[in-house]
PDB file of C-alpha atoms in Angstrom:
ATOM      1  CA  UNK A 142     -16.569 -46.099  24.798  1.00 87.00           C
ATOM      2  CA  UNK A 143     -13.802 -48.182  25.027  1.00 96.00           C
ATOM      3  CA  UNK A 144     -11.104 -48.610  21.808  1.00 97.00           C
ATOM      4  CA  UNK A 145      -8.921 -51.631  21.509  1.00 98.00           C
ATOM      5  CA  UNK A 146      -6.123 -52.813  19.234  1.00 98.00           C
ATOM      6  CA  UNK A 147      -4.976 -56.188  19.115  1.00 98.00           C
ATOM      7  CA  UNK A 148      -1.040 -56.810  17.874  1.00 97.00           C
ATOM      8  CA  UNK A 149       1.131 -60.134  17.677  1.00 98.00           C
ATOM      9  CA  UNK A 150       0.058 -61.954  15.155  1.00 98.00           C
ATOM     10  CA  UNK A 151       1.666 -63.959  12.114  1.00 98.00           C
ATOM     11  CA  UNK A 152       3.523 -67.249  10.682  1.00 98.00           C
ATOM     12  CA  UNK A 153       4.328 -69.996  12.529  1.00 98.00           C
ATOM     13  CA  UNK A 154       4.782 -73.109  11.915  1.00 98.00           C
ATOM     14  CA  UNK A 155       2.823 -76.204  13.668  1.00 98.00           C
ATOM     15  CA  UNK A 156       3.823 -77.044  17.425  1.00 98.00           C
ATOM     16  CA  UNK A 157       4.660 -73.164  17.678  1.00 98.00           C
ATOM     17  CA  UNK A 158       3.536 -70.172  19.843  1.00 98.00           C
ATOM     18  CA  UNK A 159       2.804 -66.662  19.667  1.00 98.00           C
ATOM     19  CA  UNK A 160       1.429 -64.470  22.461  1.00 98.00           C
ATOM     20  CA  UNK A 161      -1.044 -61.499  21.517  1.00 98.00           C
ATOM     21  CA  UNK A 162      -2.043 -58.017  22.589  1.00 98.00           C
ATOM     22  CA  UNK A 163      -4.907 -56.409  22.880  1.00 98.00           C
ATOM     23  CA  UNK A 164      -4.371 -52.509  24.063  1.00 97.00           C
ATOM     24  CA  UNK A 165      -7.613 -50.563  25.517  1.00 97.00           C
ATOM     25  CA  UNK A 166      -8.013 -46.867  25.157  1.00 97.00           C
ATOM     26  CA  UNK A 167     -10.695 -44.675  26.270  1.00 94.00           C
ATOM     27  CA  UNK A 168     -11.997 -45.818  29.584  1.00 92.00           C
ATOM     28  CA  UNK A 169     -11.117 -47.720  32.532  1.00 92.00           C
ATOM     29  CA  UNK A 170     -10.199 -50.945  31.357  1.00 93.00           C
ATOM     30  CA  UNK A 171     -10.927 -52.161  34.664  1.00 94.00           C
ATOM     31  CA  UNK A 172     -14.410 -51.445  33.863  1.00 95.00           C
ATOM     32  CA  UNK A 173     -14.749 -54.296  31.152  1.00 96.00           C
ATOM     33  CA  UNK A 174     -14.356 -58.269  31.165  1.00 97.00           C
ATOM     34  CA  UNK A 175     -12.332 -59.180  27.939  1.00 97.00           C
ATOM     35  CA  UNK A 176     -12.622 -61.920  25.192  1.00 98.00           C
ATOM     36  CA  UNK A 177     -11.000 -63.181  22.620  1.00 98.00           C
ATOM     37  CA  UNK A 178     -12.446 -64.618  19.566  1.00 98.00           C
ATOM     38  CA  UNK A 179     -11.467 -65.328  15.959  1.00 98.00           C
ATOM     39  CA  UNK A 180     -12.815 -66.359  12.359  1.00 98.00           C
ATOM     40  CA  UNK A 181     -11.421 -68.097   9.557  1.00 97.00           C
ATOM     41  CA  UNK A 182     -12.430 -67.229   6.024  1.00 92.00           C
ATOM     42  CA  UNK A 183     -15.983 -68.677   5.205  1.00 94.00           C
ATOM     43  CA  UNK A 184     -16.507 -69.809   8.605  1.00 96.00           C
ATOM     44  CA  UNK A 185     -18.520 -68.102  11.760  1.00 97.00           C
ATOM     45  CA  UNK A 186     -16.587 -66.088  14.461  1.00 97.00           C
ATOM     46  CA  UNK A 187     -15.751 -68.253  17.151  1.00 97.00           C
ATOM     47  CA  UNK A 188     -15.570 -68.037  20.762  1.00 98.00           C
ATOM     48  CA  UNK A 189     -11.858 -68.574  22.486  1.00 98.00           C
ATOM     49  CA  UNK A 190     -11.122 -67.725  25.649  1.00 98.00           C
ATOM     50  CA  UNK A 191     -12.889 -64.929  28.201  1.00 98.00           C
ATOM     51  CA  UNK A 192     -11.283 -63.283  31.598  1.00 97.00           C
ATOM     52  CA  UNK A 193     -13.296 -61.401  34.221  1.00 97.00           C
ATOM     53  CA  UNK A 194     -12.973 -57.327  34.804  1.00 96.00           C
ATOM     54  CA  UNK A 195     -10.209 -58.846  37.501  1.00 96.00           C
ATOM     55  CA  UNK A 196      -8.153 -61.211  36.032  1.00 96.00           C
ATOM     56  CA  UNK A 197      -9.454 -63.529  38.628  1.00 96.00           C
ATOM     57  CA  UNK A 198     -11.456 -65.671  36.504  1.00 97.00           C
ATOM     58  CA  UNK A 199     -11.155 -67.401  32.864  1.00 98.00           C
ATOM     59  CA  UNK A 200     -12.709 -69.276  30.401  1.00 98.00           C
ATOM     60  CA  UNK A 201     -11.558 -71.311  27.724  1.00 98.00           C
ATOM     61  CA  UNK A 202     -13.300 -72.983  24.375  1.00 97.00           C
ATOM     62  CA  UNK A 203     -12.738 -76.879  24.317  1.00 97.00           C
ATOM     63  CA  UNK A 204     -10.710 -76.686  21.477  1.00 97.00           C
ATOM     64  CA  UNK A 205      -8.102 -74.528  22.712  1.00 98.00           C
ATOM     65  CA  UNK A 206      -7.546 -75.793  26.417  1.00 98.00           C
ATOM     66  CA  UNK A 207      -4.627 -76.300  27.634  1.00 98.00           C
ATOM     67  CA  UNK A 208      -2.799 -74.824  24.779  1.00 98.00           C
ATOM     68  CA  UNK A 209      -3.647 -71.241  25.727  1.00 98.00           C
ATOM     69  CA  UNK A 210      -3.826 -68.744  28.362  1.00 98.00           C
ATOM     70  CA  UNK A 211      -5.503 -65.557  28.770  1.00 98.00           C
ATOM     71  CA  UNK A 212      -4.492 -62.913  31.174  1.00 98.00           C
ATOM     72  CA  UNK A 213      -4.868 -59.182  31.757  1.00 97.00           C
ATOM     73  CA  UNK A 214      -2.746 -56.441  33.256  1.00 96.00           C
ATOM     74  CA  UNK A 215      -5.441 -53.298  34.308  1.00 95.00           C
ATOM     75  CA  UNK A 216      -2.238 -50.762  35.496  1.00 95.00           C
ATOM     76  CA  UNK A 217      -0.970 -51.365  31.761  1.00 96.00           C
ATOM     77  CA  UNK A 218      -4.505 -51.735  29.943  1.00 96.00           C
ATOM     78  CA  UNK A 219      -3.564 -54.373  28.375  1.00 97.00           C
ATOM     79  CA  UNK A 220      -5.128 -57.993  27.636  1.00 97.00           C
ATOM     80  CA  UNK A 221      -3.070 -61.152  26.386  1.00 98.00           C
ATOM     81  CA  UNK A 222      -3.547 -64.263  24.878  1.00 98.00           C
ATOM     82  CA  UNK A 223      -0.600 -66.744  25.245  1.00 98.00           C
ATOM     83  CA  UNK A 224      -0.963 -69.308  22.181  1.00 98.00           C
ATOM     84  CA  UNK A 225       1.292 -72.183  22.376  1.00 98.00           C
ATOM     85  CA  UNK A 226       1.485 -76.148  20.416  1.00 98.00           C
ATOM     86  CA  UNK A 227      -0.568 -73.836  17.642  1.00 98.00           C
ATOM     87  CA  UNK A 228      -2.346 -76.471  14.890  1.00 98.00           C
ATOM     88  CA  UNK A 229      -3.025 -74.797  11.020  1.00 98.00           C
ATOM     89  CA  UNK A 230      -6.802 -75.095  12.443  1.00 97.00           C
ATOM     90  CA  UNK A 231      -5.880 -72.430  14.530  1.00 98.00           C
ATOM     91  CA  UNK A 232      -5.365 -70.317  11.350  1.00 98.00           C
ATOM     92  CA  UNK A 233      -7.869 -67.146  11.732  1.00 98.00           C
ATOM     93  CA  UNK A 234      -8.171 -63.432  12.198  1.00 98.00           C
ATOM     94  CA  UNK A 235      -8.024 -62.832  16.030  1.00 98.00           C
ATOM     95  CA  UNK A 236     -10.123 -60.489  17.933  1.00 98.00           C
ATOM     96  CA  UNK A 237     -10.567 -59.114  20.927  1.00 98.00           C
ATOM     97  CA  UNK A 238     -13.385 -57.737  22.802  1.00 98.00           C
ATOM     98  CA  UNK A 239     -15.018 -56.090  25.887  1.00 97.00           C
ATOM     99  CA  UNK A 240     -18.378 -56.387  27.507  1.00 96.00           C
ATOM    100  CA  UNK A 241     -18.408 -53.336  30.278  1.00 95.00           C
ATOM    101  CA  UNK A 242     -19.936 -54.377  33.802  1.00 94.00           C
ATOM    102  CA  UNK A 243     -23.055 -54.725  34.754  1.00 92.00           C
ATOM    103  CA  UNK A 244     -22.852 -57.675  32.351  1.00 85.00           C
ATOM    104  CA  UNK A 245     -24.079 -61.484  31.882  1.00 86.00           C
ATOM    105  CA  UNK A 246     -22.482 -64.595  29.312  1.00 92.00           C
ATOM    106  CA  UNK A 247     -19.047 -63.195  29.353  1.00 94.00           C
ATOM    107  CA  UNK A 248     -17.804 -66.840  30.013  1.00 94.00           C
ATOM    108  CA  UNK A 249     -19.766 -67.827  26.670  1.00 92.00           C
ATOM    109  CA  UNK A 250     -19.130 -65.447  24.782  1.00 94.00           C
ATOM    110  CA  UNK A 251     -22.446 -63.775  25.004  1.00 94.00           C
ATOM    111  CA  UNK A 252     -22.874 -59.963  25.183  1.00 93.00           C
ATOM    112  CA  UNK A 253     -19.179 -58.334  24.058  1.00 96.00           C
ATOM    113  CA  UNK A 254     -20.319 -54.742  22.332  1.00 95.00           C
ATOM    114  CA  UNK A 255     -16.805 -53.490  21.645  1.00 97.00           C
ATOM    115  CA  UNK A 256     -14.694 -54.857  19.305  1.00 98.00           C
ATOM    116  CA  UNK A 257     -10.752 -54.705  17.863  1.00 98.00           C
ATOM    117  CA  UNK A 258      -9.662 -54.601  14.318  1.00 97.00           C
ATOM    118  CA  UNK A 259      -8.160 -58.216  14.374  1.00 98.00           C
ATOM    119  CA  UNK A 260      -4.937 -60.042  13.803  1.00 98.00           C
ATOM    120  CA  UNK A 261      -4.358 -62.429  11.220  1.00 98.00           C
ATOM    121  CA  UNK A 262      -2.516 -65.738  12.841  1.00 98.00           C
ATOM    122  CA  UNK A 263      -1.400 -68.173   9.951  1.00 98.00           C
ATOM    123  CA  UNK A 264      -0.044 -72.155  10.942  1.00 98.00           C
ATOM    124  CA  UNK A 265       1.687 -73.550   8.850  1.00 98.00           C
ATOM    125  CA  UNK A 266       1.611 -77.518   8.397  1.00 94.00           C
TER     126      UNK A 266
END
């Protein structure tokens, strides 16, 4: 239903930031809470951060809290996520995804049926 492209990533180096993009296409964005996730090479994807259909509500995994922010702008369609003091454990593909309303476990992760292609984000030590 919905189509989304995420965009931003790359190379840093430790203690830096990068902010991505994920642009929706397809239906009203407004219509879907968003997520971001990501996955590292040999290891399961992994929830990061989650904001309501608003913008009015987020979510965050431990082990990126207070280091990033998600936000959304529905009159653009887009969805960000604001990564900043990045560690090389951050290093992963980066996805993001949306769970259209009537839904449930959007804060968790739970539940998100469309998907991006990803964006590979590299720290360096």
């Amino acid at each position: 239903q919905v189509q989304l492209v995420e965009s931003g990533g790359g190379l840093v180096q430790a203690g830096g930031s990068l902010r991505l993009s994920c642009a929706a296409s397809g239906d009203t964005f407004r219509s879907y809470h968003m997520g971001w996730f990501r996955q590292a090479p040999g290891k399961e994807r992994e929830f990061v951060a989650a904001v309501n259909w608003s913008g009015g509500s987020t979510t965050y995994a431990d082990s990126v809290k207070g280091r990033f922010t998600i936000s959304r702008d529905n009159a653009k369609n887009t969805g960000h996520l604001q990564m900043n003091s990045l560690k090389p454990e951050d290093t992963a593909v980066y996805y993001c995804a949306a769970d259209r309303l009537p839904s449930s476990g959007w804060r968790t992760g739970v539940g998100y049926d469309y998907w991006g292609q990803g964006t590979q984000v590299t720290v360096s030590s």
